[in-house]
Amino acid sequence: MVQKYGGTSVGDAARIRAVADHIVRTAKSGKDVVVVVSAMGKTTDDLLRLAGDVSSVHPPREMDMLLTAGERVSMALMCMALADLGIDAVSFTGSQAGIITDTIHGKARILEVRGDRIREALAAGRVAVVAGFQGVSTDRDVTTLGRGGSDTTAVALAAGLAASSCEIYTDVTGVFSADPRIVPGAAKLARLSFDEMLEIAATGGRVLALRSVEFARNHHVPLQVRSSFTWEAGTTIDEEEPSMEQPLVTAVTHDTSEAKITLPTVPDKPGIAAKLFHGLAGKSINVDMIVQNSSLHGTTDISFTLPKADLQAGMQVVEELASEIGAEPPQADDGIAKVSLIGAGMRTHPGISATMFEVLAANGINIEMISTSPIRISCVVRVGAVEQAVLALHAAFDLEEDGTGN
Ligand code: ASP
Ligand code: MG
């Protein structure tokens, strides 16, 4: 089995010892255990800050060299803590574990999991401890998988090693119907489908990294999200059971990490959107919502959202295109937030969006953009209104702990 421990779970010496104790119990029950660790506490943030203090130039290869050090510290200390408890454990970097990625530093994608050395370690009766968040590229350079990437390491290893289960240990007791810091009565969800979890992760639910859920769905790896502080039963994420009666709405999520760019007065002819989004993709910018509407005068406005961190790079692409095609200058807006409703039951129940819009209207909240999937509705609102929106929607759809879930 694969067990992944996040940054707070291994945040200090006492935490590492507590986790080691839990690993020992699993190992002694006769299971082959592969452990994936994140960097301790806020190590990754500290390393990023240090890089900023040292230089204004951050070559992506060197950033990855720097950031992968955090997980190395954790894995070595974990093996020592296990040794102290009489367990034979051996640590591996992503590279040593055979996690092969593409060459995009900072957000590399896993291409292959070789895992030979892990298999050998397990066969020798040892616990394998793997540094999360990292791999080695086809160019033989160390890469990182994007923030929160240790989840992806765990799922990829579980798939690659055909693990019987993949447990993600964190500082919350599971996935909730909304962020409990905003909605104190948010309910812990016992079970979710991959599709629902994918939408939750994509719309601001911070419990699991999006790519790890994609990987889990594509490779059919069921996940357990649990607390390493209470060890209680958490949330299971698995295939959807077609027979199950789905609740209409499962969760309300929000995301304040995105910004919006609008390119006004674009000539209404083929090829412009293609050029724009090709340029953004070329810079590895993940565009989220896109809205385009033709005016009556032969031009259109295109708006889209993207991570705030990519706003500058995105504006550069859009500004170049705007001057090339003679459009008005684009506008950047970093005062937005997105609120989303997610639920597999939406597929078969019309009218959820109407209710959502009514709730927002009743709270005087203006909707700036709307997008939907078969099991999600998202609205962009002003960032200052997002907490009120989450609270109101959570209440309106009866999602609180002792609610009936519709
Ligand atoms: N240490 C990395 C981060 O903070 C990876 C992870 O924790 O999953 O993003
Ligand atoms: Mg982390």
PDB file of C-alpha atoms in Angstrom, residues 193-370:
ATOM      1  CA  SER A 193     -16.701   9.946  -7.171  1.00  0.00           C
ATOM      2  CA  PHE A 194     -13.508  10.740  -9.071  1.00  0.00           C
ATOM      3  CA  ASP A 195     -15.472  13.168 -11.238  1.00  0.00           C
ATOM      4  CA  GLU A 196     -16.771  15.074  -8.239  1.00  0.00           C
ATOM      5  CA  MET A 197     -13.331  15.192  -6.612  1.00  0.00           C
ATOM      6  CA  LEU A 198     -11.834  16.347  -9.901  1.00  0.00           C
ATOM      7  CA  GLU A 199     -14.280  19.256 -10.016  1.00  0.00           C
ATOM      8  CA  ILE A 200     -13.675  20.051  -6.347  1.00  0.00           C
ATOM      9  CA  ALA A 201      -9.904  20.096  -6.837  1.00  0.00           C
ATOM     10  CA  ALA A 202     -10.225  22.169 -10.010  1.00  0.00           C
ATOM     11  CA  THR A 203     -12.401  24.791  -8.371  1.00  0.00           C
ATOM     12  CA  GLY A 204     -10.402  25.584  -5.257  1.00  0.00           C
ATOM     13  CA  GLY A 205     -10.842  22.612  -2.888  1.00  0.00           C
ATOM     14  CA  ARG A 206      -7.323  22.439  -1.537  1.00  0.00           C
ATOM     15  CA  VAL A 207      -7.309  18.949  -0.065  1.00  0.00           C
ATOM     16  CA  LEU A 208      -5.877  17.137  -3.102  1.00  0.00           C
ATOM     17  CA  ALA A 209      -3.805  18.408  -6.022  1.00  0.00           C
ATOM     18  CA  LEU A 210      -5.800  18.350  -9.269  1.00  0.00           C
ATOM     19  CA  ARG A 211      -3.282  16.251 -11.162  1.00  0.00           C
ATOM     20  CA  SER A 212      -3.295  13.562  -8.512  1.00  0.00           C
ATOM     21  CA  VAL A 213      -7.048  13.158  -8.925  1.00  0.00           C
ATOM     22  CA  GLU A 214      -6.735  13.047 -12.725  1.00  0.00           C
ATOM     23  CA  PHE A 215      -4.111  10.368 -12.357  1.00  0.00           C
ATOM     24  CA  ALA A 216      -6.216   8.411  -9.874  1.00  0.00           C
ATOM     25  CA  ARG A 217      -9.246   8.508 -12.154  1.00  0.00           C
ATOM     26  CA  ASN A 218      -7.328   7.560 -15.287  1.00  0.00           C
ATOM     27  CA  HIS A 219      -5.581   4.672 -13.561  1.00  0.00           C
ATOM     28  CA  HIS A 220      -8.483   3.581 -11.338  1.00  0.00           C
ATOM     29  CA  VAL A 221      -6.667   4.134  -8.039  1.00  0.00           C
ATOM     30  CA  PRO A 222      -9.177   4.575  -5.194  1.00  0.00           C
ATOM     31  CA  LEU A 223      -8.026   7.162  -2.654  1.00  0.00           C
ATOM     32  CA  GLN A 224      -8.554   7.590   1.079  1.00  0.00           C
ATOM     33  CA  VAL A 225      -8.096  11.091   2.460  1.00  0.00           C
ATOM     34  CA  ARG A 226      -7.447  10.939   6.218  1.00  0.00           C
ATOM     35  CA  SER A 227      -6.022  12.908   9.112  1.00  0.00           C
ATOM     36  CA  SER A 228      -2.599  12.024  10.501  1.00  0.00           C
ATOM     37  CA  PHE A 229      -3.583  13.854  13.679  1.00  0.00           C
ATOM     38  CA  THR A 230      -6.732  11.891  14.592  1.00  0.00           C
ATOM     39  CA  TRP A 231      -6.301   8.877  12.254  1.00  0.00           C
ATOM     40  CA  GLU A 232     -10.124   8.649  12.004  1.00  0.00           C
ATOM     41  CA  ALA A 233     -11.907   7.374   8.883  1.00  0.00           C
ATOM     42  CA  GLY A 234     -11.873  10.064   6.215  1.00  0.00           C
ATOM     43  CA  THR A 235     -13.178  10.426   2.679  1.00  0.00           C
ATOM     44  CA  THR A 236     -13.072   7.664   0.067  1.00  0.00           C
ATOM     45  CA  ILE A 237     -12.756   8.708  -3.569  1.00  0.00           C
ATOM     46  CA  ASP A 238     -13.690   5.994  -5.996  1.00  0.00           C
ATOM     47  CA  GLU A 239     -15.581   5.171  -9.203  1.00  0.00           C
ATOM     48  CA  GLU A 240     -19.160   6.335  -9.299  1.00  0.00           C
ATOM     49  CA  GLU A 241     -21.708   3.667  -8.492  1.00  0.00           C
ATOM     50  CA  PRO A 242     -24.359   4.010 -11.183  1.00  0.00           C
ATOM     51  CA  SER A 243     -27.037   2.534  -8.984  1.00  0.00           C
ATOM     52  CA  MET A 244     -26.551   5.064  -6.230  1.00  0.00           C
ATOM     53  CA  GLU A 245     -29.058   7.852  -5.799  1.00  0.00           C
ATOM     54  CA  GLN A 246     -26.828  10.920  -6.081  1.00  0.00           C
ATOM     55  CA  PRO A 247     -27.418  14.012  -3.996  1.00  0.00           C
ATOM     56  CA  LEU A 248     -28.048  17.023  -6.219  1.00  0.00           C
ATOM     57  CA  VAL A 249     -25.262  19.080  -4.743  1.00  0.00           C
ATOM     58  CA  THR A 250     -22.305  17.631  -2.863  1.00  0.00           C
ATOM     59  CA  ALA A 251     -20.044  20.598  -2.220  1.00  0.00           C
ATOM     60  CA  VAL A 252     -19.586  24.347  -2.559  1.00  0.00           C
ATOM     61  CA  THR A 253     -16.039  25.391  -3.404  1.00  0.00           C
ATOM     62  CA  HIS A 254     -14.342  28.702  -3.892  1.00  0.00           C
ATOM     63  CA  ASP A 255     -11.112  29.882  -5.427  1.00  0.00           C
ATOM     64  CA  THR A 256      -9.400  33.230  -4.978  1.00  0.00           C
ATOM     65  CA  SER A 257      -6.207  32.275  -6.773  1.00  0.00           C
ATOM     66  CA  GLU A 258      -7.264  33.332 -10.258  1.00  0.00           C
ATOM     67  CA  ALA A 259      -7.339  36.573 -12.217  1.00  0.00           C
ATOM     68  CA  LYS A 260      -9.244  37.611 -15.330  1.00  0.00           C
ATOM     69  CA  ILE A 261      -8.045  39.049 -18.625  1.00  0.00           C
ATOM     70  CA  THR A 262     -10.421  40.647 -21.126  1.00  0.00           C
ATOM     71  CA  LEU A 263      -9.516  41.301 -24.718  1.00  0.00           C
ATOM     72  CA  PRO A 264     -12.160  43.685 -26.085  1.00  0.00           C
ATOM     73  CA  THR A 265     -13.186  44.472 -29.667  1.00  0.00           C
ATOM     74  CA  VAL A 266     -11.649  41.437 -31.297  1.00  0.00           C
ATOM     75  CA  PRO A 267     -12.490  41.128 -35.023  1.00  0.00           C
ATOM     76  CA  ASP A 268     -15.194  38.458 -35.360  1.00  0.00           C
ATOM     77  CA  LYS A 269     -13.425  36.088 -37.748  1.00  0.00           C
ATOM     78  CA  PRO A 270     -11.862  32.623 -37.690  1.00  0.00           C
ATOM     79  CA  GLY A 271      -8.469  32.025 -36.088  1.00  0.00           C
ATOM     80  CA  ILE A 272      -8.238  34.691 -33.377  1.00  0.00           C
ATOM     81  CA  ALA A 273      -9.144  32.517 -30.406  1.00  0.00           C
ATOM     82  CA  ALA A 274      -6.912  29.790 -31.790  1.00  0.00           C
ATOM     83  CA  LYS A 275      -3.975  32.179 -31.897  1.00  0.00           C
ATOM     84  CA  LEU A 276      -4.662  33.578 -28.435  1.00  0.00           C
ATOM     85  CA  PHE A 277      -4.976  30.275 -26.617  1.00  0.00           C
ATOM     86  CA  HIS A 278      -2.150  28.715 -28.593  1.00  0.00           C
ATOM     87  CA  GLY A 279       0.088  31.525 -27.325  1.00  0.00           C
ATOM     88  CA  LEU A 280      -1.045  30.954 -23.734  1.00  0.00           C
ATOM     89  CA  ALA A 281      -0.571  27.195 -23.997  1.00  0.00           C
ATOM     90  CA  GLY A 282       2.935  27.813 -25.357  1.00  0.00           C
ATOM     91  CA  LYS A 283       3.760  29.429 -22.008  1.00  0.00           C
ATOM     92  CA  SER A 284       2.189  26.508 -20.086  1.00  0.00           C
ATOM     93  CA  ILE A 285      -0.540  28.793 -18.735  1.00  0.00           C
ATOM     94  CA  ASN A 286      -3.598  26.862 -17.576  1.00  0.00           C
ATOM     95  CA  VAL A 287      -6.620  28.817 -18.715  1.00  0.00           C
ATOM     96  CA  ASP A 288      -9.766  28.038 -16.782  1.00  0.00           C
ATOM     97  CA  MET A 289     -13.023  29.788 -17.762  1.00  0.00           C
ATOM     98  CA  ILE A 290     -13.412  31.287 -21.242  1.00  0.00           C
ATOM     99  CA  VAL A 291     -16.259  33.531 -22.295  1.00  0.00           C
ATOM    100  CA  GLN A 292     -16.680  34.993 -25.765  1.00  0.00           C
ATOM    101  CA  ASN A 293     -19.690  36.777 -27.097  1.00  0.00           C
ATOM    102  CA  SER A 294     -20.182  38.455 -30.483  1.00  0.00           C
ATOM    103  CA  SER A 295     -21.460  41.986 -30.483  1.00  0.00           C
ATOM    104  CA  LEU A 296     -23.773  43.332 -33.143  1.00  0.00           C
ATOM    105  CA  HIS A 297     -20.935  45.309 -34.696  1.00  0.00           C
ATOM    106  CA  GLY A 298     -18.681  42.551 -35.989  1.00  0.00           C
ATOM    107  CA  THR A 299     -16.379  42.407 -32.973  1.00  0.00           C
ATOM    108  CA  THR A 300     -16.298  40.190 -29.909  1.00  0.00           C
ATOM    109  CA  ASP A 301     -14.972  40.422 -26.361  1.00  0.00           C
ATOM    110  CA  ILE A 302     -12.986  37.457 -25.076  1.00  0.00           C
ATOM    111  CA  SER A 303     -12.542  37.032 -21.301  1.00  0.00           C
ATOM    112  CA  PHE A 304     -10.763  34.219 -19.560  1.00  0.00           C
ATOM    113  CA  THR A 305      -9.410  33.352 -16.132  1.00  0.00           C
ATOM    114  CA  LEU A 306      -5.917  32.117 -15.311  1.00  0.00           C
ATOM    115  CA  PRO A 307      -3.786  31.649 -12.177  1.00  0.00           C
ATOM    116  CA  LYS A 308      -2.822  34.998 -10.631  1.00  0.00           C
ATOM    117  CA  ALA A 309       0.783  33.824 -10.729  1.00  0.00           C
ATOM    118  CA  ASP A 310       0.557  33.698 -14.537  1.00  0.00           C
ATOM    119  CA  LEU A 311      -1.175  37.077 -14.953  1.00  0.00           C
ATOM    120  CA  GLN A 312       1.907  38.946 -16.137  1.00  0.00           C
ATOM    121  CA  ALA A 313       2.948  36.278 -18.633  1.00  0.00           C
ATOM    122  CA  GLY A 314      -0.660  36.011 -19.833  1.00  0.00           C
ATOM    123  CA  MET A 315      -1.001  39.765 -20.321  1.00  0.00           C
ATOM    124  CA  GLN A 316       2.159  39.763 -22.415  1.00  0.00           C
ATOM    125  CA  VAL A 317       0.663  37.200 -24.808  1.00  0.00           C
ATOM    126  CA  VAL A 318      -2.637  39.080 -25.010  1.00  0.00           C
ATOM    127  CA  GLU A 319      -1.026  42.506 -25.466  1.00  0.00           C
ATOM    128  CA  GLU A 320       1.082  41.251 -28.364  1.00  0.00           C
ATOM    129  CA  LEU A 321      -1.973  39.758 -30.042  1.00  0.00           C
ATOM    130  CA  ALA A 322      -4.071  42.877 -29.407  1.00  0.00           C
ATOM    131  CA  SER A 323      -1.616  45.145 -31.181  1.00  0.00           C
ATOM    132  CA  GLU A 324      -1.185  42.617 -34.004  1.00  0.00           C
ATOM    133  CA  ILE A 325      -4.916  42.468 -34.744  1.00  0.00           C
ATOM    134  CA  GLY A 326      -5.705  46.075 -33.884  1.00  0.00           C
ATOM    135  CA  ALA A 327      -7.925  45.336 -30.898  1.00  0.00           C
ATOM    136  CA  GLU A 328      -8.283  47.707 -27.955  1.00  0.00           C
ATOM    137  CA  PRO A 329      -5.769  47.152 -25.120  1.00  0.00           C
ATOM    138  CA  PRO A 330      -6.599  44.187 -22.876  1.00  0.00           C
ATOM    139  CA  GLN A 331      -7.616  44.578 -19.242  1.00  0.00           C
ATOM    140  CA  ALA A 332      -6.338  42.609 -16.275  1.00  0.00           C
ATOM    141  CA  ASP A 333      -8.489  42.107 -13.180  1.00  0.00           C
ATOM    142  CA  ASP A 334      -7.119  40.396 -10.077  1.00  0.00           C
ATOM    143  CA  GLY A 335     -10.104  41.193  -7.856  1.00  0.00           C
ATOM    144  CA  ILE A 336     -12.158  38.163  -8.830  1.00  0.00           C
ATOM    145  CA  ALA A 337     -13.090  34.921  -7.112  1.00  0.00           C
ATOM    146  CA  LYS A 338     -14.923  31.843  -8.292  1.00  0.00           C
ATOM    147  CA  VAL A 339     -17.665  30.049  -6.415  1.00  0.00           C
ATOM    148  CA  SER A 340     -18.803  26.616  -7.635  1.00  0.00           C
ATOM    149  CA  LEU A 341     -21.481  24.047  -6.898  1.00  0.00           C
ATOM    150  CA  ILE A 342     -20.524  20.417  -7.496  1.00  0.00           C
ATOM    151  CA  GLY A 343     -22.702  17.319  -7.517  1.00  0.00           C
ATOM    152  CA  ALA A 344     -23.014  14.195  -9.654  1.00  0.00           C
ATOM    153  CA  GLY A 345     -26.787  14.462  -9.271  1.00  0.00           C
ATOM    154  CA  MET A 346     -26.818  17.620 -11.389  1.00  0.00           C
ATOM    155  CA  ARG A 347     -26.538  15.466 -14.487  1.00  0.00           C
ATOM    156  CA  THR A 348     -30.132  14.409 -14.153  1.00  0.00           C
ATOM    157  CA  HIS A 349     -31.681  17.362 -12.344  1.00  0.00           C
ATOM    158  CA  PRO A 350     -32.320  20.616 -14.168  1.00  0.00           C
ATOM    159  CA  GLY A 351     -32.848  23.860 -12.319  1.00  0.00           C
ATOM    160  CA  ILE A 352     -29.814  23.855 -10.019  1.00  0.00           C
ATOM    161  CA  SER A 353     -28.273  26.785 -11.860  1.00  0.00           C
ATOM    162  CA  ALA A 354     -31.479  28.814 -11.546  1.00  0.00           C
ATOM    163  CA  THR A 355     -31.458  28.241  -7.790  1.00  0.00           C
ATOM    164  CA  MET A 356     -27.787  29.162  -7.571  1.00  0.00           C
ATOM    165  CA  PHE A 357     -28.320  32.429  -9.436  1.00  0.00           C
ATOM    166  CA  GLU A 358     -31.366  33.243  -7.290  1.00  0.00           C
ATOM    167  CA  VAL A 359     -29.380  32.713  -4.084  1.00  0.00           C
ATOM    168  CA  LEU A 360     -26.587  34.979  -5.317  1.00  0.00           C
ATOM    169  CA  ALA A 361     -29.107  37.611  -6.428  1.00  0.00           C
ATOM    170  CA  ALA A 362     -30.915  37.501  -3.085  1.00  0.00           C
ATOM    171  CA  ASN A 363     -27.562  38.289  -1.460  1.00  0.00           C
ATOM    172  CA  GLY A 364     -26.925  41.195  -3.835  1.00  0.00           C
ATOM    173  CA  ILE A 365     -23.967  39.403  -5.413  1.00  0.00           C
ATOM    174  CA  ASN A 366     -23.287  40.209  -9.061  1.00  0.00           C
ATOM    175  CA  ILE A 367     -22.257  37.360 -11.402  1.00  0.00           C
ATOM    176  CA  GLU A 368     -19.487  38.328 -13.832  1.00  0.00           C
ATOM    177  CA  MET A 369     -18.885  35.036 -15.643  1.00  0.00           C
ATOM    178  CA  ILE A 370     -20.623  31.655 -15.667  1.00  0.00           C
TER     179      ILE A 370
END
